[in-house]
Amino acid sequence: MQIIIKEIMILSVSNILDSDMLDRIALDLPTLDWRDGRITAGSVAQKVKRNQQADIATHEGKLLAVSLQKAIAKHPVVKAAAQPRRFSNLVLSKTENDGYYGPHVDNAIMTQSGEPLRTDLSFTLFLNKPDDYDGGELIIHNAGATQSHKGDMGDLILYPSSSIHEVAPVTKGERIVCVGWIESLVADVAQREILFDLENLRVSLRASLSTQSLESVTLDKVIANLIRQWAVT
């Protein structure tokens, strides 16, 4: 029997944050209050979670979280790949002193403003430089393959929430990231991948053809009709 292994779509998106936002983050992070990350973890996750989370209920925390979420939500690659319907509240995480987050799977359903939110995609946005710490790689396990990511400041990793993932121990310095979850308009992974391919094709066509060309308008029609057919509203 032949076994076919299909890799999950994991995207590394560079330059989510502009230079002004990066400068602001460098100023704001030291002002945040941090607490044990196990407070917000479930009973299983508490056993493998050793990090800190920022209190974003403070004035400074709210402003930073809102700015980060706007930057993520408007990025064209995130929009094309995730087809976002709703975003979760963001979590700002700091890991240091041999802290880590062991292998786990994110909750399938979270609560957002009192309503259930289905977690289709997870993301990690790196908020400091990789040279600031040793270890701390985001490790994503897929059937037959494992990927390790340690992004530059302002880089985002987008991956399926259904995957087993972990954060390697931080043996020196501190790792600061923003994490969150997306409920997609298109729940089916394969359908989202088709739409992402078509969106990339649309960008390529627009570089060489008029937006009013028959080819461009036809592709617009195909993408719109597929979203109408597949979207869960």
Short mmCIF file of C-alpha atoms in Angstrom, two decimals:
data_model
loop_
_atom_site.label_atom_id
_atom_site.label_comp_id
_atom_site.label_asym_id
_atom_site.label_seq_id
_atom_site.Cartn_x
_atom_site.Cartn_y
_atom_site.Cartn_z
CA MET A 1 0.00 0.00 0.00
CA GLN A 2 1.34 3.39 -1.00
CA ILE A 3 1.11 6.08 1.67
CA ILE A 4 0.86 9.65 0.38
CA ILE A 5 1.85 12.35 2.83
CA LYS A 6 0.48 15.83 2.10
CA GLU A 7 2.31 18.64 3.85
CA ILE A 8 0.29 21.27 5.63
CA MET A 9 0.62 24.84 4.38
CA ILE A 10 2.95 26.80 6.62
CA LEU A 11 3.75 30.35 5.53
CA SER A 12 6.53 32.65 6.63
CA VAL A 13 5.47 36.25 6.01
CA SER A 14 8.15 38.93 6.22
CA ASN A 15 7.83 42.59 7.16
CA ILE A 16 4.39 42.50 8.74
CA LEU A 17 5.39 45.59 10.73
CA ASP A 18 6.77 48.83 9.31
CA SER A 19 9.75 50.66 10.83
CA ASP A 20 7.58 53.04 12.86
CA MET A 21 5.72 50.11 14.42
CA LEU A 22 8.98 48.31 15.21
CA ASP A 23 10.30 51.44 16.95
CA ARG A 24 7.09 51.74 18.94
CA ILE A 25 7.26 48.09 20.03
CA ALA A 26 10.81 48.56 21.28
CA LEU A 27 9.57 51.42 23.48
CA ASP A 28 6.31 49.79 24.63
CA LEU A 29 7.46 46.29 25.56
CA PRO A 30 9.45 47.36 28.67
CA THR A 31 6.35 49.12 30.03
CA LEU A 32 4.13 46.01 30.02
CA ASP A 33 3.25 43.96 33.07
CA TRP A 34 4.00 40.24 32.75
CA ARG A 35 2.44 37.26 34.54
CA ASP A 36 2.74 33.49 34.57
CA GLY A 37 1.46 32.13 31.25
CA ARG A 38 -0.05 29.08 32.95
CA ILE A 39 -2.86 31.28 34.30
CA THR A 40 -4.57 31.25 30.89
CA ALA A 41 -3.69 27.65 29.99
CA GLY A 42 -5.93 24.60 30.26
CA SER A 43 -5.13 21.75 32.60
CA VAL A 44 -3.14 19.85 29.96
CA ALA A 45 -1.23 22.87 28.66
CA GLN A 46 -0.28 23.97 32.18
CA LYS A 47 1.95 20.91 32.45
CA VAL A 48 4.08 21.89 29.43
CA LYS A 49 3.88 25.70 29.47
CA ARG A 50 6.65 27.77 31.05
CA ASN A 51 6.42 31.35 29.86
CA GLN A 52 5.00 34.76 30.72
CA GLN A 53 2.16 36.73 29.16
CA ALA A 54 1.62 40.47 29.10
CA ASP A 55 -1.41 41.98 30.77
CA ILE A 56 -3.08 43.64 27.79
CA ALA A 57 -5.91 44.98 29.91
CA THR A 58 -3.70 47.95 30.74
CA HIS A 59 -3.85 51.11 28.64
CA GLU A 60 -0.44 50.45 27.09
CA GLY A 61 -1.26 46.81 26.45
CA LYS A 62 -4.55 47.61 24.71
CA LEU A 63 -2.97 50.19 22.41
CA LEU A 64 -0.18 47.84 21.42
CA ALA A 65 -2.52 44.88 20.84
CA VAL A 66 -4.85 46.95 18.67
CA SER A 67 -1.96 48.23 16.55
CA LEU A 68 -0.53 44.74 16.09
CA GLN A 69 -3.89 43.25 15.13
CA LYS A 70 -4.52 45.97 12.54
CA ALA A 71 -1.10 45.36 10.98
CA ILE A 72 -1.69 41.61 10.79
CA ALA A 73 -5.26 41.83 9.52
CA LYS A 74 -4.46 44.20 6.65
CA HIS A 75 -1.42 42.33 5.33
CA PRO A 76 -2.26 41.03 1.81
CA VAL A 77 -0.57 37.65 2.26
CA VAL A 78 -2.41 36.97 5.52
CA LYS A 79 -5.69 38.00 3.91
CA ALA A 80 -5.10 35.81 0.85
CA ALA A 81 -3.93 32.72 2.74
CA ALA A 82 -6.28 32.83 5.72
CA GLN A 83 -9.46 34.36 4.27
CA PRO A 84 -10.10 35.73 7.77
CA ARG A 85 -13.57 35.93 9.20
CA ARG A 86 -12.57 36.77 12.79
CA PHE A 87 -9.40 37.15 14.83
CA SER A 88 -8.96 36.09 18.43
CA ASN A 89 -7.64 38.43 21.06
CA LEU A 90 -3.87 38.59 20.84
CA VAL A 91 -1.47 37.16 23.40
CA LEU A 92 1.94 38.72 24.01
CA SER A 93 4.34 36.05 25.25
CA LYS A 94 7.82 36.27 26.79
CA THR A 95 9.99 33.19 27.27
CA GLU A 96 13.33 33.22 29.14
CA ASN A 97 15.39 31.35 31.74
CA ASP A 98 15.00 27.91 30.09
CA GLY A 99 11.28 28.52 29.62
CA TYR A 100 9.47 26.64 26.89
CA TYR A 101 6.09 25.47 25.64
CA GLY A 102 6.05 21.73 25.10
CA PRO A 103 4.22 19.86 22.32
CA HIS A 104 0.52 20.73 22.25
CA VAL A 105 -2.47 21.34 20.00
CA ASP A 106 -4.44 24.58 20.27
CA ASN A 107 -8.05 24.41 21.45
CA ALA A 108 -10.44 23.83 18.55
CA ILE A 109 -12.94 26.36 19.93
CA MET A 110 -12.09 29.53 21.84
CA THR A 111 -14.30 32.27 23.21
CA GLN A 112 -14.21 35.71 21.63
CA SER A 113 -16.48 38.45 23.03
CA GLY A 114 -18.69 35.75 24.54
CA GLU A 115 -19.06 33.90 21.23
CA PRO A 116 -17.38 30.66 20.11
CA LEU A 117 -14.49 31.10 17.68
CA ARG A 118 -13.25 28.13 15.63
CA THR A 119 -9.45 28.10 15.41
CA ASP A 120 -8.51 27.30 11.83
CA LEU A 121 -5.12 29.01 11.78
CA SER A 122 -2.55 30.04 14.36
CA PHE A 123 0.13 32.66 13.96
CA THR A 124 3.31 33.71 15.72
CA LEU A 125 4.65 37.23 15.13
CA PHE A 126 8.23 37.73 16.32
CA LEU A 127 8.68 40.98 18.25
CA ASN A 128 12.41 40.94 18.91
CA LYS A 129 15.54 39.96 17.00
CA PRO A 130 16.60 36.29 16.75
CA ASP A 131 20.06 37.28 18.01
CA ASP A 132 18.47 38.45 21.28
CA TYR A 133 18.06 34.85 22.49
CA ASP A 134 19.32 31.30 22.07
CA GLY A 135 16.82 28.52 21.40
CA GLY A 136 13.13 29.43 21.31
CA GLU A 137 12.42 27.97 17.87
CA LEU A 138 8.78 27.44 16.92
CA ILE A 139 8.64 23.76 15.99
CA ILE A 140 5.68 22.53 13.92
CA HIS A 141 5.13 18.79 13.52
CA ASN A 142 3.43 17.38 10.45
CA ALA A 143 2.96 13.77 9.40
CA GLY A 144 6.41 12.70 8.25
CA ALA A 145 8.04 16.13 8.65
CA THR A 146 9.02 18.69 11.27
CA GLN A 147 9.71 22.37 10.60
CA SER A 148 11.60 24.78 12.83
CA HIS A 149 11.17 28.56 12.63
CA LYS A 150 12.98 31.48 14.26
CA GLY A 151 11.89 34.62 12.47
CA ASP A 152 13.34 38.09 12.25
CA MET A 153 11.66 40.90 14.15
CA GLY A 154 8.40 41.64 12.35
CA ASP A 155 8.14 38.22 10.65
CA LEU A 156 5.00 36.11 11.05
CA ILE A 157 4.54 32.34 10.82
CA LEU A 158 1.03 31.23 9.80
CA TYR A 159 0.15 27.57 10.31
CA PRO A 160 -2.84 25.27 10.89
CA SER A 161 -4.10 25.23 14.47
CA SER A 162 -4.66 21.49 14.08
CA SER A 163 -0.91 20.80 14.00
CA ILE A 164 1.16 19.70 16.99
CA HIS A 165 3.63 22.47 17.76
CA GLU A 166 5.98 23.61 20.51
CA VAL A 167 8.49 26.27 21.50
CA ALA A 168 12.01 25.04 22.22
CA PRO A 169 13.62 26.10 25.54
CA VAL A 170 15.12 29.59 25.58
CA THR A 171 18.56 29.05 27.08
CA LYS A 172 19.80 32.64 26.87
CA GLY A 173 18.14 36.04 26.58
CA GLU A 174 14.40 36.44 26.08
CA ARG A 175 12.03 35.62 23.23
CA ILE A 176 9.04 37.95 22.79
CA VAL A 177 6.25 37.13 20.35
CA CYS A 178 2.64 37.92 19.61
CA VAL A 179 0.39 34.91 19.05
CA GLY A 180 -3.22 34.62 17.95
CA TRP A 181 -5.80 32.58 16.08
CA ILE A 182 -7.97 33.07 13.01
CA GLU A 183 -11.39 31.73 12.19
CA SER A 184 -11.48 31.56 8.40
CA LEU A 185 -14.41 32.26 6.11
CA VAL A 186 -13.34 29.04 4.37
CA ALA A 187 -13.08 26.18 6.83
CA ASP A 188 -11.68 23.61 4.38
CA VAL A 189 -7.87 23.63 4.19
CA ALA A 190 -7.72 22.46 0.55
CA GLN A 191 -10.19 25.13 -0.54
CA ARG A 192 -8.16 27.85 1.21
CA GLU A 193 -5.05 26.65 -0.59
CA ILE A 194 -6.82 26.85 -3.97
CA LEU A 195 -7.93 30.41 -3.21
CA PHE A 196 -4.40 31.34 -2.13
CA ASP A 197 -2.98 30.02 -5.41
CA LEU A 198 -5.58 31.97 -7.38
CA GLU A 199 -4.86 35.15 -5.42
CA ASN A 200 -1.14 34.79 -6.21
CA LEU A 201 -2.05 34.27 -9.88
CA ARG A 202 -4.18 37.42 -9.78
CA VAL A 203 -1.25 39.44 -8.45
CA SER A 204 1.00 38.09 -11.24
CA LEU A 205 -1.56 38.86 -13.93
CA ARG A 206 -2.08 42.41 -12.73
CA ALA A 207 1.63 43.03 -13.11
CA SER A 208 1.37 42.43 -16.84
CA LEU A 209 -2.28 42.94 -17.78
CA SER A 210 -4.85 45.65 -17.30
CA THR A 211 -7.29 45.11 -14.44
CA GLN A 212 -10.02 45.50 -17.09
CA SER A 213 -8.64 42.78 -19.35
CA LEU A 214 -10.87 39.79 -20.01
CA GLU A 215 -8.38 37.50 -18.26
CA SER A 216 -8.27 39.64 -15.11
CA VAL A 217 -12.02 40.10 -14.91
CA THR A 218 -12.60 36.38 -15.48
CA LEU A 219 -10.19 35.50 -12.68
CA ASP A 220 -11.92 38.00 -10.39
CA LYS A 221 -15.19 36.24 -11.19
CA VAL A 222 -13.78 32.77 -10.45
CA ILE A 223 -12.35 33.83 -7.09
CA ALA A 224 -15.53 35.65 -6.06
CA ASN A 225 -17.75 32.72 -7.01
CA LEU A 226 -15.58 30.20 -5.19
CA ILE A 227 -15.73 32.32 -2.04
CA ARG A 228 -19.52 32.53 -2.39
CA GLN A 229 -19.67 28.75 -2.69
CA TRP A 230 -17.24 27.89 0.11
CA ALA A 231 -17.62 30.68 2.67
CA VAL A 232 -19.10 29.86 6.06
CA THR A 233 -20.89 32.96 7.28
#
